[in-house]
mmCIF file of C-alpha atoms in Angstrom:
data_model
loop_
_atom_site.group_PDB
_atom_site.id
_atom_site.type_symbol
_atom_site.label_atom_id
_atom_site.label_comp_id
_atom_site.label_asym_id
_atom_site.label_seq_id
_atom_site.Cartn_x
_atom_site.Cartn_y
_atom_site.Cartn_z
ATOM 1 C CA GLY N 124 0.118 0.018 0.144
ATOM 2 C CA ALA N 125 1.066 3.429 -0.345
ATOM 3 C CA VAL N 126 3.574 4.757 2.339
ATOM 4 C CA VAL N 127 3.618 8.291 3.775
ATOM 5 C CA SER N 128 6.933 9.116 5.963
ATOM 6 C CA GLN N 129 7.042 12.336 8.204
ATOM 7 C CA HIS N 130 10.145 12.976 9.952
ATOM 8 C CA PRO N 131 11.206 13.568 12.700
ATOM 9 C CA SER N 132 8.706 12.047 14.865
ATOM 10 C CA ARG N 133 9.325 13.665 17.764
ATOM 11 C CA VAL N 134 10.811 17.287 18.222
ATOM 12 C CA ILE N 135 11.179 19.391 21.365
ATOM 13 C CA CYS N 136 11.999 22.786 20.917
ATOM 14 C CA LYS N 137 12.315 26.149 23.049
ATOM 15 C CA SER N 138 9.884 28.789 22.834
ATOM 16 C CA GLY N 139 10.521 31.334 20.185
ATOM 17 C CA THR N 140 12.577 29.255 17.606
ATOM 18 C CA SER N 141 11.184 27.331 14.161
ATOM 19 C CA VAL N 142 10.373 23.707 13.677
ATOM 20 C CA LYS N 143 10.430 22.114 10.280
ATOM 21 C CA ILE N 144 8.393 18.911 9.403
ATOM 22 C CA GLU N 145 8.743 17.221 6.520
ATOM 23 C CA CYS N 146 6.193 14.773 4.985
ATOM 24 C CA ARG N 147 7.104 12.524 2.120
ATOM 25 C CA SER N 148 5.258 10.050 -0.067
ATOM 26 C CA LEU N 149 7.444 6.956 -0.379
ATOM 27 C CA ASP N 150 5.972 5.106 -3.365
ATOM 28 C CA PHE N 151 3.851 7.203 -5.024
ATOM 29 C CA GLN N 152 3.085 10.655 -6.341
ATOM 30 C CA ALA N 153 0.739 12.852 -4.135
ATOM 31 C CA THR N 154 -1.027 15.634 -5.800
ATOM 32 C CA THR N 155 -2.159 16.835 -2.696
ATOM 33 C CA MET N 156 -1.214 16.712 0.496
ATOM 34 C CA PHE N 157 -3.244 17.944 3.918
ATOM 35 C CA TRP N 158 -1.596 19.064 7.350
ATOM 36 C CA TYR N 159 -3.801 18.269 10.559
ATOM 37 C CA ARG N 160 -2.966 18.946 14.254
ATOM 38 C CA GLN N 161 -4.611 16.696 17.073
ATOM 39 C CA PHE N 162 -4.652 17.583 20.425
ATOM 40 C CA PRO N 163 -4.738 14.810 23.143
ATOM 41 C CA LYS N 164 -8.300 13.060 22.830
ATOM 42 C CA GLN N 165 -9.490 15.271 20.259
ATOM 43 C CA SER N 166 -10.457 14.757 16.512
ATOM 44 C CA LEU N 167 -7.603 15.483 14.053
ATOM 45 C CA MET N 168 -8.257 19.302 12.897
ATOM 46 C CA LEU N 169 -7.341 20.390 9.124
ATOM 47 C CA MET N 170 -4.892 22.937 8.940
ATOM 48 C CA ALA N 171 -4.191 23.489 5.559
ATOM 49 C CA THR N 172 -4.337 21.863 1.817
ATOM 50 C CA SER N 173 -1.285 21.846 -0.522
ATOM 51 C CA ASN N 174 -1.171 21.173 -4.387
ATOM 52 C CA GLU N 175 2.042 20.818 -5.769
ATOM 53 C CA GLY N 176 3.446 24.178 -7.018
ATOM 54 C CA SER N 177 1.147 25.817 -5.905
ATOM 55 C CA LYS N 178 0.250 27.974 -2.393
ATOM 56 C CA ALA N 179 -1.467 26.084 0.352
ATOM 57 C CA THR N 180 -5.014 26.767 1.277
ATOM 58 C CA TYR N 181 -5.562 27.057 4.915
ATOM 59 C CA GLU N 182 -8.740 26.441 6.941
ATOM 60 C CA GLN N 183 -10.210 29.496 8.731
ATOM 61 C CA GLY N 184 -8.615 30.203 12.062
ATOM 62 C CA VAL N 185 -4.737 28.893 11.015
ATOM 63 C CA GLU N 186 -2.187 31.460 10.772
ATOM 64 C CA LYS N 187 -0.415 31.352 7.370
ATOM 65 C CA ASP N 188 2.366 33.564 8.115
ATOM 66 C CA LYS N 189 2.634 30.993 11.398
ATOM 67 C CA PHE N 190 2.485 27.568 9.787
ATOM 68 C CA LEU N 191 4.368 28.188 6.505
ATOM 69 C CA ILE N 192 3.447 25.069 4.220
ATOM 70 C CA ASN N 193 5.780 24.410 0.851
ATOM 71 C CA HIS N 194 4.844 21.499 -1.315
ATOM 72 C CA ALA N 195 7.805 21.726 -4.015
ATOM 73 C CA SER N 196 7.347 18.070 -5.360
ATOM 74 C CA LEU N 197 5.003 15.599 -6.017
ATOM 75 C CA THR N 198 6.752 13.503 -2.916
ATOM 76 C CA LEU N 199 7.562 16.148 -0.675
ATOM 77 C CA SER N 200 5.742 18.936 1.677
ATOM 78 C CA THR N 201 7.026 20.552 4.846
ATOM 79 C CA LEU N 202 5.368 22.493 7.609
ATOM 80 C CA THR N 203 7.406 25.092 9.447
ATOM 81 C CA VAL N 204 5.946 26.175 12.733
ATOM 82 C CA THR N 205 7.581 29.738 12.909
ATOM 83 C CA SER N 206 8.222 31.305 16.124
ATOM 84 C CA ALA N 207 6.784 28.035 18.251
ATOM 85 C CA HIS N 208 5.103 28.589 21.449
ATOM 86 C CA PRO N 209 3.965 26.170 23.818
ATOM 87 C CA GLU N 210 -0.026 26.503 22.682
ATOM 88 C CA ASP N 211 1.675 25.132 19.345
ATOM 89 C CA SER N 212 2.406 21.674 21.347
ATOM 90 C CA SER N 213 0.630 19.467 19.648
ATOM 91 C CA PHE N 214 0.458 16.257 17.219
ATOM 92 C CA TYR N 215 0.912 17.211 13.839
ATOM 93 C CA ILE N 216 0.007 14.251 11.075
ATOM 94 C CA CYS N 217 0.295 15.103 7.385
ATOM 95 C CA SER N 218 -1.528 12.888 4.537
ATOM 96 C CA ALA N 219 -1.033 12.458 1.096
ATOM 97 C CA GLY N 220 -3.889 12.090 -1.747
ATOM 98 C CA THR N 221 -3.591 10.908 -5.144
ATOM 99 C CA SER N 222 -6.796 11.974 -6.738
ATOM 100 C CA GLY N 223 -7.409 14.750 -5.138
ATOM 101 C CA GLY N 224 -10.756 12.891 -3.344
ATOM 102 C CA GLY N 225 -10.572 12.321 0.316
ATOM 103 C CA GLU N 226 -11.094 8.563 0.190
ATOM 104 C CA THR N 227 -7.692 8.332 -1.079
ATOM 105 C CA GLN N 228 -5.692 9.931 1.689
ATOM 106 C CA TYR N 229 -2.528 7.931 3.364
ATOM 107 C CA PHE N 230 -1.681 9.098 6.710
ATOM 108 C CA GLY N 231 1.934 9.387 8.059
ATOM 109 C CA PRO N 232 2.654 8.489 11.219
ATOM 110 C CA GLY N 233 2.513 11.994 12.794
ATOM 111 C CA THR N 234 4.938 14.479 14.705
ATOM 112 C CA ARG N 235 4.980 15.015 17.993
ATOM 113 C CA LEU N 236 5.906 18.781 18.875
ATOM 114 C CA LEU N 237 6.406 19.995 22.506
ATOM 115 C CA VAL N 238 7.253 23.542 23.028
ATOM 116 C CA LEU N 239 8.954 24.449 26.509
ATOM 117 C CA GLN G 1148 -23.300 21.821 16.879
ATOM 118 C CA LYS G 1149 -20.361 19.977 15.314
ATOM 119 C CA GLU G 1150 -20.512 18.732 12.221
ATOM 120 C CA VAL G 1151 -19.513 15.012 13.000
ATOM 121 C CA GLU G 1152 -20.612 13.850 16.540
ATOM 122 C CA GLN G 1153 -19.026 10.554 17.716
ATOM 123 C CA ASP G 1154 -19.323 9.080 21.382
ATOM 124 C CA PRO G 1155 -15.161 9.076 22.520
ATOM 125 C CA GLY G 1156 -16.080 6.126 24.801
ATOM 126 C CA PRO G 1157 -13.913 4.151 26.164
ATOM 127 C CA LEU G 1158 -15.516 1.311 25.435
ATOM 128 C CA SER G 1159 -14.613 -1.692 26.794
ATOM 129 C CA VAL G 1160 -15.324 -5.360 25.979
ATOM 130 C CA PRO G 1161 -14.480 -8.792 26.058
ATOM 131 C CA GLU G 1162 -12.681 -10.775 23.256
ATOM 132 C CA GLY G 1163 -15.295 -12.137 20.720
ATOM 133 C CA ALA G 1164 -17.453 -9.491 21.730
ATOM 134 C CA ILE G 1165 -19.280 -7.762 18.394
ATOM 135 C CA VAL G 1166 -18.502 -4.072 18.696
ATOM 136 C CA SER G 1167 -20.956 -1.310 17.450
ATOM 137 C CA LEU G 1168 -19.290 2.353 16.651
ATOM 138 C CA ASN G 1169 -21.142 5.069 15.699
ATOM 139 C CA CYS G 1170 -21.150 8.902 14.303
ATOM 140 C CA THR G 1171 -23.987 10.874 13.053
ATOM 141 C CA TYR G 1172 -23.138 14.192 11.364
ATOM 142 C CA SER G 1173 -25.229 16.952 10.304
ATOM 143 C CA ASN G 1174 -24.267 18.081 6.968
ATOM 144 C CA SER G 1175 -26.045 16.636 3.505
ATOM 145 C CA ALA G 1176 -23.061 17.631 1.293
ATOM 146 C CA PHE G 1177 -20.563 15.088 2.664
ATOM 147 C CA GLN G 1178 -19.879 12.294 -0.033
ATOM 148 C CA TYR G 1179 -17.622 9.421 1.139
ATOM 149 C CA PHE G 1180 -17.775 7.909 4.910
ATOM 150 C CA MET G 1181 -14.528 6.236 6.022
ATOM 151 C CA TRP G 1182 -13.371 4.582 9.296
ATOM 152 C CA TYR G 1183 -10.107 4.742 10.461
ATOM 153 C CA ARG G 1184 -8.316 3.349 13.399
ATOM 154 C CA GLN G 1185 -5.612 4.883 15.173
ATOM 155 C CA TYR G 1186 -3.229 3.417 17.780
ATOM 156 C CA SER G 1187 -1.828 5.624 20.405
ATOM 157 C CA ARG G 1188 0.870 8.045 19.109
ATOM 158 C CA LYS G 1189 0.366 6.906 15.378
ATOM 159 C CA GLY G 1190 -1.211 8.346 12.423
ATOM 160 C CA PRO G 1191 -4.910 7.119 11.370
ATOM 161 C CA GLU G 1192 -5.108 3.988 8.985
ATOM 162 C CA LEU G 1193 -7.811 3.456 6.660
ATOM 163 C CA LEU G 1194 -9.934 0.535 7.526
ATOM 164 C CA MET G 1195 -13.244 1.295 5.326
ATOM 165 C CA TYR G 1196 -14.917 3.436 2.991
ATOM 166 C CA THR G 1197 -17.883 3.865 1.440
ATOM 167 C CA TYR G 1198 -20.125 6.403 -0.583
ATOM 168 C CA SER G 1199 -23.936 5.012 -0.842
ATOM 169 C CA SER G 1200 -25.957 4.104 2.230
ATOM 170 C CA GLY G 1201 -26.144 0.458 2.590
ATOM 171 C CA ASN G 1202 -23.177 -2.269 4.104
ATOM 172 C CA LYS G 1203 -20.455 -2.718 3.173
ATOM 173 C CA GLU G 1204 -17.940 -5.675 4.683
ATOM 174 C CA ASP G 1205 -14.445 -6.330 4.846
ATOM 175 C CA GLY G 1206 -13.295 -9.444 6.724
ATOM 176 C CA ARG G 1207 -14.876 -8.702 10.699
ATOM 177 C CA PHE G 1208 -15.518 -5.463 9.622
ATOM 178 C CA THR G 1209 -18.872 -3.983 8.670
ATOM 179 C CA ALA G 1210 -19.505 -0.472 7.564
ATOM 180 C CA GLN G 1211 -23.046 0.880 7.416
ATOM 181 C CA VAL G 1212 -24.368 4.339 6.136
ATOM 182 C CA ASP G 1213 -28.154 5.527 6.822
ATOM 183 C CA LYS G 1214 -27.843 8.878 4.790
ATOM 184 C CA SER G 1215 -31.760 9.344 5.664
ATOM 185 C CA SER G 1216 -30.860 9.558 8.949
ATOM 186 C CA LYS G 1217 -27.339 10.979 8.980
ATOM 187 C CA TYR G 1218 -25.970 8.048 10.775
ATOM 188 C CA ILE G 1219 -22.963 5.749 10.143
ATOM 189 C CA SER G 1220 -21.521 2.396 12.201
ATOM 190 C CA LEU G 1221 -18.828 0.384 11.790
ATOM 191 C CA PHE G 1222 -19.500 -3.302 13.512
ATOM 192 C CA ILE G 1223 -16.630 -5.719 14.485
ATOM 193 C CA ARG G 1224 -17.544 -8.835 14.923
ATOM 194 C CA ASP G 1225 -15.147 -11.447 16.984
ATOM 195 C CA SER G 1226 -12.926 -8.851 18.505
ATOM 196 C CA GLN G 1227 -9.452 -9.542 19.512
ATOM 197 C CA PRO G 1228 -7.068 -7.763 21.868
ATOM 198 C CA SER G 1229 -5.287 -6.024 18.949
ATOM 199 C CA ASP G 1230 -8.714 -4.288 17.964
ATOM 200 C CA SER G 1231 -8.074 -2.106 21.055
ATOM 201 C CA ALA G 1232 -7.419 1.229 19.537
ATOM 202 C CA THR G 1233 -9.090 4.651 18.923
ATOM 203 C CA TYR G 1234 -11.455 4.514 15.618
ATOM 204 C CA LEU G 1235 -12.332 7.918 13.977
ATOM 205 C CA CYS G 1236 -15.277 8.250 11.342
ATOM 206 C CA ALA G 1237 -14.339 10.612 8.605
ATOM 207 C CA MET G 1238 -16.596 12.393 6.118
ATOM 208 C CA THR G 1239 -15.490 14.085 2.915
ATOM 209 C CA VAL G 1240 -16.951 17.329 1.751
ATOM 210 C CA ALA G 1241 -15.817 19.653 -1.079
ATOM 211 C CA ASN G 1242 -13.963 22.749 -0.157
ATOM 212 C CA GLN G 1243 -11.992 25.787 -1.867
ATOM 213 C CA ALA G 1244 -9.180 23.604 -1.934
ATOM 214 C CA GLY G 1245 -10.695 20.596 -3.555
ATOM 215 C CA THR G 1246 -11.933 17.791 -0.712
ATOM 216 C CA ALA G 1247 -11.430 17.852 3.055
ATOM 217 C CA LEU G 1248 -11.995 15.285 5.544
ATOM 218 C CA ILE G 1249 -14.117 16.067 8.459
ATOM 219 C CA PHE G 1250 -13.043 13.900 11.379
ATOM 220 C CA GLY G 1251 -15.141 12.997 14.651
ATOM 221 C CA LYS G 1252 -13.236 12.880 17.761
ATOM 222 C CA GLY G 1253 -12.728 9.237 17.821
ATOM 223 C CA THR G 1254 -13.763 6.136 19.965
ATOM 224 C CA THR G 1255 -11.256 4.386 22.025
ATOM 225 C CA LEU G 1256 -11.930 0.788 22.123
ATOM 226 C CA SER G 1257 -10.415 -1.678 24.522
ATOM 227 C CA VAL G 1258 -10.803 -5.288 23.645
ATOM 228 C CA SER G 1259 -9.677 -7.667 26.926
ATOM 229 C CA SER G 1260 -8.430 -11.381 26.705
#
């Protein structure tokens, strides 16, 4: 099946620093990649949708200047949390889609971010 | 009112029991209905997806959709300890970027041996 990887799996950083998370589709080309955030015992909340080569579309309430998304190729998207604060601590999960339909989204293993 | 409602549980059952997991939704525009399984500190894994009302079976899993009632279910037969996980329902809807997945909160299931 389709495999999506994320790196790093876990990161701890100081408040005010920036953190970059990579999402890669390993055995398929992803036309669309999605970034989610999941707080403990909460559902996954879509942050943004990115199509290769174009600007990401952010969900309401998500600051695009704080959560920078780059989707430079069909196999790689990055999420950079700029000037991270403790309230940004969360589980960040990416998914990759092949046809743009939600039914073909494959999820990465997630990245746990802890901001001290 | 959230678009997708799911009882978070926890739900505890003995091995071999039939498990019923449910979600309700309010948006008639939802197109696909999926069930994901998520183990602790891992990304969700797609179990099943359906499009139309009715039942869809895959091994010990049966997904059921009732669009008239805006209600979906996942049944697990002969439950195993390895089924212990959080089960998330999700639904797709068109948005400005294409298609979005809207998730329920997830139901935590524990199957004891």
